[in-house]
PDB file of C-alpha atoms in Angstrom:
ATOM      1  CA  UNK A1122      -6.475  -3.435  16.987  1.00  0.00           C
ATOM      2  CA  UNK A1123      -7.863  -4.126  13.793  1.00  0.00           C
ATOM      3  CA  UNK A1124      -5.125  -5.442  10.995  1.00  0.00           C
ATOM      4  CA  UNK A1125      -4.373  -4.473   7.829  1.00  0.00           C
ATOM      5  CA  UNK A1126      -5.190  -7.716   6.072  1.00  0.00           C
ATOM      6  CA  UNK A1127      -8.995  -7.356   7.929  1.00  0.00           C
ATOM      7  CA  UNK A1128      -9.019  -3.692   6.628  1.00  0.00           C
ATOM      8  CA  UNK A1129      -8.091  -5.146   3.178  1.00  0.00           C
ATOM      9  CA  UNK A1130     -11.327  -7.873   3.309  1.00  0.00           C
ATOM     10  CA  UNK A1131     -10.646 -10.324   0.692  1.00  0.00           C
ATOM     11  CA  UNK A1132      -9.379  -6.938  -1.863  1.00  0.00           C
ATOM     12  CA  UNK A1133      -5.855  -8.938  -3.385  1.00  0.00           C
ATOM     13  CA  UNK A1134      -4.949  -5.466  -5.088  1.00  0.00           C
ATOM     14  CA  UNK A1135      -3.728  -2.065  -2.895  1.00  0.00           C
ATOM     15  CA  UNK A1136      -3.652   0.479  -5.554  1.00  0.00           C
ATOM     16  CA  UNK A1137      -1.954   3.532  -4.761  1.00  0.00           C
ATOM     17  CA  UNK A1138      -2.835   6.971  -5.882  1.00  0.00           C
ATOM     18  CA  UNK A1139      -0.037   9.427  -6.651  1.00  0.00           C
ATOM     19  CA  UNK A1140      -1.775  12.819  -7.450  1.00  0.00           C
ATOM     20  CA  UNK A1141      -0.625  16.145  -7.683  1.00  0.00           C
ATOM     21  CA  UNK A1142      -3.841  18.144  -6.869  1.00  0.00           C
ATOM     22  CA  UNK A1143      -6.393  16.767  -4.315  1.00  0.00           C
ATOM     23  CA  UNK A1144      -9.147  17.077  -7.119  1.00  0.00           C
ATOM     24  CA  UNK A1145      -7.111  15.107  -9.394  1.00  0.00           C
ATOM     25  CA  UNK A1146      -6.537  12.350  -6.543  1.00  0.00           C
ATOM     26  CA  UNK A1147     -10.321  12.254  -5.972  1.00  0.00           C
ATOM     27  CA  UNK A1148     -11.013  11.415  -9.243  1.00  0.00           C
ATOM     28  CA  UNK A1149      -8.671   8.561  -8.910  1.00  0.00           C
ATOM     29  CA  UNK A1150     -10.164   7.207  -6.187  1.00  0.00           C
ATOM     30  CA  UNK A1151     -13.833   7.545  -7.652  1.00  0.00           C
ATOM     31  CA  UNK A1152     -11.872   5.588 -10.550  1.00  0.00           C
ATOM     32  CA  UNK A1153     -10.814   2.862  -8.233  1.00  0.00           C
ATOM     33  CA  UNK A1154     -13.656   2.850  -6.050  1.00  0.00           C
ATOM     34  CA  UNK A1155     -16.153   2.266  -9.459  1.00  0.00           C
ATOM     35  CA  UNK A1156     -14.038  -0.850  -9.938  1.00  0.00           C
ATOM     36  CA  UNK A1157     -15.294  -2.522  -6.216  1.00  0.00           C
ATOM     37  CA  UNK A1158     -12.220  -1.522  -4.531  1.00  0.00           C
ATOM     38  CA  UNK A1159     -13.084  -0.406  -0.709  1.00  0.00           C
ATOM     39  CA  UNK A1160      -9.023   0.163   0.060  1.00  0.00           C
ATOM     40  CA  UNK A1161      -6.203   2.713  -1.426  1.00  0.00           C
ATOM     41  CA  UNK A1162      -3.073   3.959  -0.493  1.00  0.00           C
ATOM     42  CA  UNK A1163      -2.104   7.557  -0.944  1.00  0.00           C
ATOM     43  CA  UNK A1164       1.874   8.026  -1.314  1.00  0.00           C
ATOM     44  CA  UNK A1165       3.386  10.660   0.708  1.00  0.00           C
ATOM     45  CA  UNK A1166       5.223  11.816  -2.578  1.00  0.00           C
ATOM     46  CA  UNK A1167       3.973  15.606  -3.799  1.00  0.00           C
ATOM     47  CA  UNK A1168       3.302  18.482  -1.631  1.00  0.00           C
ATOM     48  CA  UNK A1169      -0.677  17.992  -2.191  1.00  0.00           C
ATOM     49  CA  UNK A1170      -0.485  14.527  -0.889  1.00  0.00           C
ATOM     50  CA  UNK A1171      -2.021  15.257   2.630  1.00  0.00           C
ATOM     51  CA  UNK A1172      -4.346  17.396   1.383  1.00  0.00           C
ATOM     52  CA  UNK A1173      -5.340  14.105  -1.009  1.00  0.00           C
ATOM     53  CA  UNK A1174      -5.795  11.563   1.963  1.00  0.00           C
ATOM     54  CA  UNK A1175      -8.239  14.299   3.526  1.00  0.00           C
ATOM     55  CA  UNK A1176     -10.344  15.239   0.502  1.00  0.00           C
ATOM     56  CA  UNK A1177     -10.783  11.800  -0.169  1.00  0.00           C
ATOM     57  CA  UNK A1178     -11.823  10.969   3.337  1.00  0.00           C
ATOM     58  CA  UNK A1179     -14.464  13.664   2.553  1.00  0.00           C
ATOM     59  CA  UNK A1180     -15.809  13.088  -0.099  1.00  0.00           C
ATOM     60  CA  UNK A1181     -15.761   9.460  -0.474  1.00  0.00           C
ATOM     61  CA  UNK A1182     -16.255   7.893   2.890  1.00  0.00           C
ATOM     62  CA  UNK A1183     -16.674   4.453   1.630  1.00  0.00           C
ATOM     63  CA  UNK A1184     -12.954   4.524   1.424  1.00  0.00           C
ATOM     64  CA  UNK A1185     -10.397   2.917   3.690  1.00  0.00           C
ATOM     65  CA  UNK A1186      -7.567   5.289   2.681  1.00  0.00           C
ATOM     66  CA  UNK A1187      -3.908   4.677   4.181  1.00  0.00           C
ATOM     67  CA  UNK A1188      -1.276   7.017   3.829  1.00  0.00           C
ATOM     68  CA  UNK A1189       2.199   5.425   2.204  1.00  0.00           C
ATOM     69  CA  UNK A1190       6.222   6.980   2.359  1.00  0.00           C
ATOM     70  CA  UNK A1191       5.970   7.334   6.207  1.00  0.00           C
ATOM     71  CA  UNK A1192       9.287   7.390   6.994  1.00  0.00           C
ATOM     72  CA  UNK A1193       9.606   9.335  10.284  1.00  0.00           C
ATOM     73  CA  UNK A1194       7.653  10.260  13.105  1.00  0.00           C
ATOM     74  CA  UNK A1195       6.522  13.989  11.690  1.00  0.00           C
ATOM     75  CA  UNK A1196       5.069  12.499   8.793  1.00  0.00           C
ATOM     76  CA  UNK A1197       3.348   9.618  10.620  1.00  0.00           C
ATOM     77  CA  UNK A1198       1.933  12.548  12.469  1.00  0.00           C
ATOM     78  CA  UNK A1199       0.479  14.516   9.682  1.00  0.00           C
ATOM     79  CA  UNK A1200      -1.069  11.797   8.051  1.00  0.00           C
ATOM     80  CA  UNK A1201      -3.041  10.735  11.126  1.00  0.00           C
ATOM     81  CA  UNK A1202      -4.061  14.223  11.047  1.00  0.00           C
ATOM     82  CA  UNK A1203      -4.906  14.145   7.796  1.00  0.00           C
ATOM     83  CA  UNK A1204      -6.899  11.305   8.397  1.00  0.00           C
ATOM     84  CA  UNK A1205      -5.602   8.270   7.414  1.00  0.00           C
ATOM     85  CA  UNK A1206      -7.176   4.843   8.373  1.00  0.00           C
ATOM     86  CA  UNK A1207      -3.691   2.872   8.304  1.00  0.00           C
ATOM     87  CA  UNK A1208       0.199   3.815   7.703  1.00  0.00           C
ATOM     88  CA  UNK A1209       2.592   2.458   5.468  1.00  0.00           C
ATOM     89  CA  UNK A1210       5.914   2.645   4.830  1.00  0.00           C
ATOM     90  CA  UNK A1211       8.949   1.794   3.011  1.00  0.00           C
ATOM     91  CA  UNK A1212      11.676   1.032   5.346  1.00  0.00           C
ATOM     92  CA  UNK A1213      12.254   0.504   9.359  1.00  0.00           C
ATOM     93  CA  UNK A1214      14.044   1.729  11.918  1.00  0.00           C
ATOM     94  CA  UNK A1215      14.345   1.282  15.474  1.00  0.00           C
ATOM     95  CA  UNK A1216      12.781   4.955  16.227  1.00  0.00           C
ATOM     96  CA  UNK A1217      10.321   4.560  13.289  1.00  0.00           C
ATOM     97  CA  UNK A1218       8.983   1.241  14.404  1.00  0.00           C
ATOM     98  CA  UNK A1219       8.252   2.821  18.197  1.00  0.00           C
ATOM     99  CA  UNK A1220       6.392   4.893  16.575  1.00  0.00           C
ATOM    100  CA  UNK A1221       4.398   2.952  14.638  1.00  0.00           C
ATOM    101  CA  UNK A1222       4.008   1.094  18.048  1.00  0.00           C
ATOM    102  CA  UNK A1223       2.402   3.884  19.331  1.00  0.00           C
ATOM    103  CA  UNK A1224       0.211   5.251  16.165  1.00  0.00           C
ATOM    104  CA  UNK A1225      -3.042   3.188  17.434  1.00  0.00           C
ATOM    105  CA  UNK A1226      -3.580   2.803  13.213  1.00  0.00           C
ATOM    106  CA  UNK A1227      -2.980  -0.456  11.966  1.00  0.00           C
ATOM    107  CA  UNK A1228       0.514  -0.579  10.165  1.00  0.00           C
ATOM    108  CA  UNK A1229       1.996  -2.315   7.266  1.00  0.00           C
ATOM    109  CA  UNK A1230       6.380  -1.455   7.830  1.00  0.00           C
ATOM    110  CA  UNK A1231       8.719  -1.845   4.882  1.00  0.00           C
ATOM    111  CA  UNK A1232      11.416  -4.752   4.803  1.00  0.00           C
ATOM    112  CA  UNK A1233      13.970  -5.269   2.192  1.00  0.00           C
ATOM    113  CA  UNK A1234      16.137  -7.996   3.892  1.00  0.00           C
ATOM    114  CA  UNK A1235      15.918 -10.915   6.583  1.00  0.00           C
ATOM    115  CA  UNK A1236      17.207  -8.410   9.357  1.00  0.00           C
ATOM    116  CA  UNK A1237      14.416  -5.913   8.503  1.00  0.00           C
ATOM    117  CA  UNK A1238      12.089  -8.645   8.931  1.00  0.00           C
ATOM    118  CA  UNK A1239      13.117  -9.716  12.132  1.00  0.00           C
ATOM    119  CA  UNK A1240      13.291  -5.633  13.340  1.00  0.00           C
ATOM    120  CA  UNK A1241       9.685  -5.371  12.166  1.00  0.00           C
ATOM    121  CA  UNK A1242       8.763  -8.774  14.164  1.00  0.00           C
ATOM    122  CA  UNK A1243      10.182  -8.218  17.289  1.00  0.00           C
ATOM    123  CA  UNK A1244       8.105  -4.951  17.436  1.00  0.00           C
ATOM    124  CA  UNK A1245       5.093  -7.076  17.231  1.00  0.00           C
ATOM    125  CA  UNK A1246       4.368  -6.257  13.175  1.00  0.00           C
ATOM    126  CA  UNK A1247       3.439  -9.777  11.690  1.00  0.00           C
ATOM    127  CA  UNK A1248       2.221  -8.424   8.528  1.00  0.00           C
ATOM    128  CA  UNK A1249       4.841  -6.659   6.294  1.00  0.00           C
ATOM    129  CA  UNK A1250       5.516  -4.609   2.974  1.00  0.00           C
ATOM    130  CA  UNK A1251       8.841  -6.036   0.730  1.00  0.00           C
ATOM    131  CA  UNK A1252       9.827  -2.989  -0.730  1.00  0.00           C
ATOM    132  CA  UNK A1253      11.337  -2.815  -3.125  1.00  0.00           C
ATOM    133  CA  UNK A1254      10.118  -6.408  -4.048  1.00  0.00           C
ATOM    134  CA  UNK A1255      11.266  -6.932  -7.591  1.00  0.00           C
ATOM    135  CA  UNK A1256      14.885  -5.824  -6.190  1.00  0.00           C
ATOM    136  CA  UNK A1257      14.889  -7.964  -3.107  1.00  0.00           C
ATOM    137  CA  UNK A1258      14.425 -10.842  -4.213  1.00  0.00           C
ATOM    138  CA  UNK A1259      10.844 -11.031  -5.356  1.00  0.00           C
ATOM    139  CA  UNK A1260       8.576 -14.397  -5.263  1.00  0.00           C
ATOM    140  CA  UNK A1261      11.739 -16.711  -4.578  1.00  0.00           C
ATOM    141  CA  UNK A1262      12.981 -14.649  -1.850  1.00  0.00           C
ATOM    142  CA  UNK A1263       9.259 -14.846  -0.587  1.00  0.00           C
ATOM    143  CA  UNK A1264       9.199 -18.524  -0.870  1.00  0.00           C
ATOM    144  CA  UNK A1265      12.484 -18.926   0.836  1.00  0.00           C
ATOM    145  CA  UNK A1266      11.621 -16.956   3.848  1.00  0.00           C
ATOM    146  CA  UNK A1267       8.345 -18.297   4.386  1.00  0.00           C
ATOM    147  CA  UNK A1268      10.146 -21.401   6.426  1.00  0.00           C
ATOM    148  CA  UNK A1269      11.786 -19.117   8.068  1.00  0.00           C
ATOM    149  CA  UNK A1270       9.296 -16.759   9.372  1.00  0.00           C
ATOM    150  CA  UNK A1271       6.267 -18.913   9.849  1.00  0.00           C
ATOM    151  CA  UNK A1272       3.791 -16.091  11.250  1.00  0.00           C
ATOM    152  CA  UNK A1273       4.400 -13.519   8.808  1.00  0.00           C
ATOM    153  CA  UNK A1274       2.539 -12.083   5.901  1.00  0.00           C
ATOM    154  CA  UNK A1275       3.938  -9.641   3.213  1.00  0.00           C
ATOM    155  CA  UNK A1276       2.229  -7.355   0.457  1.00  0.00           C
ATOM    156  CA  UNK A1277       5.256  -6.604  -2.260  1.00  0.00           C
ATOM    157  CA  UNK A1278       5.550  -3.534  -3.646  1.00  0.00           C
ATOM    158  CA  UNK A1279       7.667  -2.241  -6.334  1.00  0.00           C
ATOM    159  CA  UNK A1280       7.952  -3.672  -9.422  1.00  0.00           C
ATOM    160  CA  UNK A1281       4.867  -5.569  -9.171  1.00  0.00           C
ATOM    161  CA  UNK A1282       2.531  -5.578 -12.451  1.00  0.00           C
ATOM    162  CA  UNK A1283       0.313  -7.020 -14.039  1.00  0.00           C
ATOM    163  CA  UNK A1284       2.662  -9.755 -15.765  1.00  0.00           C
ATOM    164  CA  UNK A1285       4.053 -10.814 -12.343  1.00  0.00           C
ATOM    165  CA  UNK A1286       1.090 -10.151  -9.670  1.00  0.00           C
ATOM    166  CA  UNK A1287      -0.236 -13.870  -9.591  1.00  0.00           C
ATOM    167  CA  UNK A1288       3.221 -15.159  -9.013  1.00  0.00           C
ATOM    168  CA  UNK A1289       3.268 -13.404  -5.685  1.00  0.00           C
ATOM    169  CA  UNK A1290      -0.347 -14.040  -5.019  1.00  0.00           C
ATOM    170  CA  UNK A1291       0.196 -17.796  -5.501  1.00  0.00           C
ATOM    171  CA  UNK A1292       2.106 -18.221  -2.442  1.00  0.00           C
ATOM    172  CA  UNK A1293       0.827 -18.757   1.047  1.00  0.00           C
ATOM    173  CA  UNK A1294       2.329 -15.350   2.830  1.00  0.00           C
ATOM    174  CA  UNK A1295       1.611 -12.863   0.650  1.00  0.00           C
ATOM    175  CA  UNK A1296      -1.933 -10.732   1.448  1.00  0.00           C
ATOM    176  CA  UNK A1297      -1.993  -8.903  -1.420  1.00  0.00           C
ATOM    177  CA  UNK A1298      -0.115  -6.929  -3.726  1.00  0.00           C
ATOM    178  CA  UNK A1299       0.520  -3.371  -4.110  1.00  0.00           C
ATOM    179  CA  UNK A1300       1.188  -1.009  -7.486  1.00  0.00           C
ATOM    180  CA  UNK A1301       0.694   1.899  -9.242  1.00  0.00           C
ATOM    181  CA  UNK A1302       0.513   0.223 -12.674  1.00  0.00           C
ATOM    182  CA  UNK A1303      -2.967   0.230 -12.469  1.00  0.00           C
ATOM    183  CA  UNK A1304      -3.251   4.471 -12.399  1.00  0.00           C
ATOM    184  CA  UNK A1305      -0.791   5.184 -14.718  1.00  0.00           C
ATOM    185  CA  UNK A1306       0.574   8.444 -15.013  1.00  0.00           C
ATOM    186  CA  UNK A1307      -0.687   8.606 -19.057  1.00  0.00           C
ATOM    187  CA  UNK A1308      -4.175   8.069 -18.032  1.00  0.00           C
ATOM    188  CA  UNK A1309      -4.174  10.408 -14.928  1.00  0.00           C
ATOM    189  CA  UNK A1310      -2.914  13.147 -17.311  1.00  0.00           C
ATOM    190  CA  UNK A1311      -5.763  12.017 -19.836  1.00  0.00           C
ATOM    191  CA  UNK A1312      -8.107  12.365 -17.763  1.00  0.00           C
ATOM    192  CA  UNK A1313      -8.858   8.353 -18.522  1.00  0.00           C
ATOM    193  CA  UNK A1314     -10.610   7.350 -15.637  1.00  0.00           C
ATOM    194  CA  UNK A1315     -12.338   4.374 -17.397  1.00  0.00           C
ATOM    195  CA  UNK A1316      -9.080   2.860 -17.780  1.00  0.00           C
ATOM    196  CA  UNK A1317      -8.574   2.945 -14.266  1.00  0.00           C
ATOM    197  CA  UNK A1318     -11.294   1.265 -13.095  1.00  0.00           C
ATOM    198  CA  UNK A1319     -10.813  -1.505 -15.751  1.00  0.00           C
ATOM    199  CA  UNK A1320      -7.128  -2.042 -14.728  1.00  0.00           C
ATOM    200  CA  UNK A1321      -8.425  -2.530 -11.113  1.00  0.00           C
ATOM    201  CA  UNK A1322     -11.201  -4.903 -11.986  1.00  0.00           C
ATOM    202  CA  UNK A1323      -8.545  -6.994 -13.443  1.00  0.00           C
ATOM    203  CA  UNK A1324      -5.579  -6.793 -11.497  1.00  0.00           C
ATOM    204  CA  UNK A1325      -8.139  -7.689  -8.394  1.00  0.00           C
ATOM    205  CA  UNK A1326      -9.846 -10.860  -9.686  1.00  0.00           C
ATOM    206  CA  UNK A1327      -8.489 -13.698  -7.885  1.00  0.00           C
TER     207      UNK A1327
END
């Protein structure tokens, strides 16, 4: 199976879209699509998120568009029904994980902690979200793991911006890093697309 840092191809940003309408998640998309980006992440966080990841799918195929907050095996199923290309989420569990197992999409599993890590591991999941980063430790507890946990790679989330991004991206076993500072909520509600696209063009330069 393909894996997420192939689906990713070089892209050091995941942007995730948190929309309240479909339409209105479409246009974020378009935003973050006119900025190069091939990859986004739809959070499983309003009641027209599913709906998002499909409309999306439709109407911009170019798109590689994962579905985010999967944290049980109901929800993992509706968003592969919806139509997403890979699955993330923001914690683990023994009965989560089999599932993921099992998906057939590639998956990127939440860790907070050492013993998360290891969980995630052992069920064959080498690459891995830190979530919520800036509260577990962030770049040093990246760096002190990596001795630790030779094989794997992480994407932080949470509490990653555009001050801190390149410290995480510096190190060897981080992919990429994930936000939403680059849609913010302000320029969703203004309708400022342009601003979108510019904060992905820079947050993704290397």
């Amino acid at each position: 199976m393909i894996r997420f840092s192939e689906l990713m191809s070089g892209q050091t940003l995941l942007p995730l879209i948190q929309a309240e309408t479909p339409e209105q998640g479409v246009k974020i998309a378009k935003a973050m699509a006119d900025a190069g980006l091939g990859l986004v992440e739809v959070v499983l966080r309003t009641k027209a998120s599913l709906a998002t990841i499909s409309a999306i799918k439709q109407q911009l195929p170019q798109l590689t568009v994962g579905a985010g907050t999967v944290i049980n095996e109901g929800i993992l199923q509706q968003a592969i029904k919806a139509g997403a290309d890979f699955i993330v989420t923001p914690a683990v569990s023994a009965n989560l994980l089999q599932a993921l197992k099992n998906c057939g999409l590639p998956v990127v599993p939440g860790v907070s902690n050492t013993a998360d890590i290891l969980m995630a591991l052992e069920a064959g999941f080498s690459e891995q979200k830190l979530f919520p980063a800036s509260l577990s430790g962030g770049p040093a507890f990246l760096k002190a793991v990596s001795s630790v946990f030779q094989d794997v790679r992480f994407c932080p989330t949470g509490g990653v911006n555009e001050h801190n991004k390149d410290e995480y991206l510096a190190l060897d076993n981080v992919i990429a890093v994930g936000g939403t500072w680059v849609a913010k909520q302000q320029w969703v509600e203004q309708q400022n697309w342009q601003a979108i696209t510019d904060a992905c063009i820079a947050a993704n330069k290397a």
